[in-house]
Structures are given as structure tokens and as C-alpha cells.
Amino acid sequence: MATTQIVTSDTKASQNTERVPDPCIVVIFGASGDLTKRKLLPALYHLEQANLLPQEFAVVGVARRPLESSFAPDMKEGIIAGGGVEENDPKLAPFVDRVKYFAMNFDDGTGYEKLKKQLAEYDGQFNTRGNRLFYLATAPEYFSDIINYLGEHKMAQPEKDKDGNAPWVHTIIEKPFGHDLESARALNDEVNKVFHEDQIFRIDHYLGKETVQNILVFRFANSIFESVWNRNYIDHVEITAAESIGIEGRGPFYEQAGALRDVVQNHVMELLSFVAMEPPISFQADAVRVEKVKVWKAINPIKLEDTVRGQYGPSTIAGKPVPGYREEDRVSPESQTETFAALRLEIDNWRWAGVPFYIRAGKRLEKRVTEITIQFKQPPMHLFQGGECHNSEAIEPNLISMRIQPDEGISLRFGAKLPGPSMDLSPVQMNFSYADAFGKSSANGYERLLLDAILGDGTLFTHRDGVEATWALMTPVLEAWKKNPIKDLPNYAAGTWGPAAADELLAEEGRKWRKL
Ligand code: BG6
């Protein structure tokens, strides 16, 4: 297929330096985990490099192990390796000096009193004025304890001074937020007893990705798309979140999760809401949230026959043997956990009724790619049948594809006339590449989310209603799957595009997944 490159104007990343927040301490619970070193500290350091952090700032890692002497050097390593930062970067040493560690058990109340005193000492040392961003990056079973103890020790609602001013406290809660509707509701109730909703930031790291935010700009800052963005012109929508990696040693976690809980209920449903929502009246958190929740609530209950689950079996990838899911470390040899899920969804509202949304997500698929495809209806073909056109079958429907990762960008497929004396046709593609237009970025998505949470901007976070609405959709599917175990697992070889049933889901309706 011919490819047309779009020329873009000279641009550079936007830097809104007015957004530098108040002095504060970021306190990360579960700081000995991978996330802190690989993502959070590199992201905080990128903010520091961009002058988006206050001068009066500190990071305190909290975990059980006694890592007092190794934590800061380890984080420095993470910033260099994961953040694309030079060892002799002038800001690095002063930043690492403000990275501290505190060892405690999350279920031991006395530890919180000591932590509170220690943080107050750091306030004195770094002039951070009592402002806190708590980041709950622990295993989910500790969320309740941490939240309740923060409440009990008055760390969630600090007292006002004599002028009536109190420091702010914000809390980021990592996923998974609950494992079904009931547990998500219970956790919401618990969290809301201690924190006001505007202090809570339920994180979904997909919302930090530039290309995800760009879906809204593409749709709402360009008048040429909105008029065709509906059931009159769109045939169907596909969302693929494919990973080539396996479960990476996370057997016990993944056995309890599976693809639907791990990726579909959160990341994929967020993508879907951005594609399908009505224009919000502003980008304020409440305005965006209302529109997202409306989309999720308009989705019809998902029928068992509109779902596909898969599990990868052993295979050879690039000449190397790869174990099947059931052979992975700490995974049951009879496991029913799905490493692949596909769903057909119907959004029953004025814009989308009758337009199927097909979504699929999985591990150990052929390649790592997250993409949204909007396929348009075919125009009437009569004009091209017979006569001067010899290849009317070459006309393919118009497509807009939004590549979230890797090679972030957007492309448009349309039909063109082949040069020559007859009216023969060829599909062509116009591509916009984020990296070509704006340069490569070493940001990992957490930069924007951390900054927003410090600033108290909840637009890119999930509200209570949102988590409950997506769990309300997924919980009946999980229950139906539990009641109807399937016998043919594993049903796809590692390194392929998932089970045959996922292709049949579309084939039954005369469609097929776009080749990625
Ligand atoms: C996480 C899941 O939320 O998202 C992981 O727990 C998954 O299993 C990851 O690998 C995918 O994120 P990304 O940004 O690599 O697409």
C-alpha cells in the first residue's frame, strides 16, 4: 500500500511552567516494588528536569524491608536506566539527596505515628509545609489498612492552624481497584470514610499516555471528524491492547487477575470512553467524568456468546522455547485464568446504536501494539463495477487508526486512482507520527499523572462512579466465565494472535480484525 507522509509544522513539547505546585512530600507506600524504581522516580525526576517540581520537595519511600542505606542509590540507578538520564546530570545529586526511606509494616498502627513524626521532621528540613501526596503502590490487600491508619493518625485530614489554613493531602491509589463490583464498592466506601472524593486519585497509567489524551484533541479540536463520528458513517470500532511479553514472574498476581481484570476493566475501558464519549463542556474533572460514565452506562449487558477467553500454550518465539501459561512459575497446571480476552460491546445511545465495538487484550500475542481502529462504511460501489475500473474489489473501507503504542501516531486509509489510462484503484495511507512531528520523548506517562495529583487536578483519574460502572459491566462476564469453565485451554500458541474464537467473533458478522 502506498504511504503518504504528512508534513507537520515546527513544534516542540508544551511546557506550562505556571503549573509548578506547592511545596510537598511524596510518600510512596510499597516503595520496594518495581513500579517505584522503574516508573515513579524516573517520572518525578523528569518533572524536576522540566522545572515542574517545587524547590521545597522530598520523596519518602515506605516499605517493610530495612533498605535505609540502599534505597536512594537504587532509585538513582532507576532514574538513570529508566529515565534516559546522564549520571552527571547537574540536578541528579541534589534530587537524590531528597529521596528518603522509612521502614514499617503497613498493618502496624504504631508505625504510622512514627512515620508522621518523621515526615514532620522532613517538613522542617525541606520546608515542605505539611503538604502530602500519599501514593499507595502496595499489593491491594494493604490498601484498607493504610487508608484506615492514615485516618486514625490524622494524616488524612490535617488540623487547621489558627488562621484556618490546613496543609493539603492527596492520595493516589494504584490498580487493581477491587476485583469485582462488590469489592470495588466496599473499597470506595472505606476510602470515602477517610478521604473526600477530591483528595482521591485512582490511577490508570494509560491516561498519562500522550496518545490517549490526543484522542480527545483529535476528535474535538478538528471539525472534520466530528460530523462523521457516529453510526451513520462508522461500521465498527476495534480496540486492541496486545502484549508480546508473558506474565513476567507475576504468577500469584495474574492467577487472581486474568486479562479482563488486569487490562480490560481499566485501560481498555478508558480508551473506549475517550473514543465514544460526547464532547465534554470543559476539560475540568467533573465535566469529563460525566461523559465517560455516560458511555459505560450505555453499554448493553455483555452476553456470554459475545465473549472469548484464551490462554497461551508453549511455543517457540524467535528460535527460543517459551513456556505456556500453565508452566509459568507459581501458576496452577490446571489454571482457568485467561491470558486473552475479546468482547463485542454495544453502546446503546444515539451516537453508537448498531455499531459494534470489538475489543481484545492479551499476553504473549504476536507483537506489542495498542491501537484503536475506526472502520467506516463502504460507499455505494456500483460506479466502480465494470466499465473502466477493473479492480473494484481493491477498494477498502476508510479507516482511521490511532496507534497508542509503540510508534505512536494516527493514520488514515482512503482509496486513490492508480496512475494510468483506466479507472483502477488502490488503497493509500496518510500517516502522522508523533516522534517525527514532535521528537522522541523519554516520558513514561506517570509524569503528567503525578503532577496532576500533586496539583489536585482529577481530570485524568478515575472517579468512584467510573470504577463502579466498569466493574458493573465486567463482573457478570467474570461470573459467567466461572460458571462455564472451558475445556480447550490452552487455546492459542504463544506468539500468535490469540484463539480462533476471537476471529470467529468478527467473522460471524462478516468482519475481521485489522492486521496489525
Ligand atoms: C498493567 C498490567 O496495568 O499494564 C500489566 O498490570 C500490563 O499486566 C501493563 O503489562 C501494560 O502497560 P503498558 O503501558 O506497557 O501497555
XYZ file of C-alpha atoms and ligand atoms in Angstrom, residues 39 174-176 204-206 209 241-243 245-248 250 253-254 257-258 261-263 266-267 363 368 370 404-405 444 446, ligand 1:
48
model
C 8.430 4.432 36.647
C -2.836 2.120 42.215
C -4.810 -0.513 40.390
C -6.337 -3.022 40.837
C -4.834 4.306 35.389
C -1.458 4.855 33.784
C -2.994 4.708 30.271
C -0.055 8.477 27.762
C -4.192 -3.985 23.563
C -1.699 -6.686 22.664
C 1.437 -7.545 24.595
C 5.511 -10.443 26.985
C 4.168 -13.168 29.258
C 3.342 -12.674 32.919
C 6.933 -11.782 33.873
C 3.854 -12.317 38.434
C -0.983 -11.878 40.990
C -2.017 -12.926 37.498
C -6.431 -11.325 37.867
C -6.523 -12.543 34.247
C -9.413 -7.676 35.308
C -5.817 -6.706 34.570
C -6.270 -4.676 31.404
C -9.438 -0.352 33.292
C -7.082 0.503 30.403
C -0.339 -11.565 26.789
C 3.205 -5.375 21.370
C -2.161 -0.887 21.345
C -1.288 4.331 21.191
C 1.990 2.393 21.340
C 6.692 7.266 30.707
C 3.499 8.955 35.085
C -0.596 -3.053 33.744
C -0.860 -4.526 33.823
O -1.643 -2.330 34.334
O -0.462 -2.658 32.386
C 0.253 -5.306 33.147
O -0.962 -4.941 35.178
C 0.451 -4.803 31.734
O -0.042 -6.701 33.128
C 0.605 -3.282 31.714
O 1.618 -5.426 31.214
C 0.613 -2.758 30.292
O 1.010 -1.406 30.309
P 1.730 -0.757 29.044
O 1.868 0.676 29.410
O 3.032 -1.481 28.893
O 0.826 -1.005 27.888
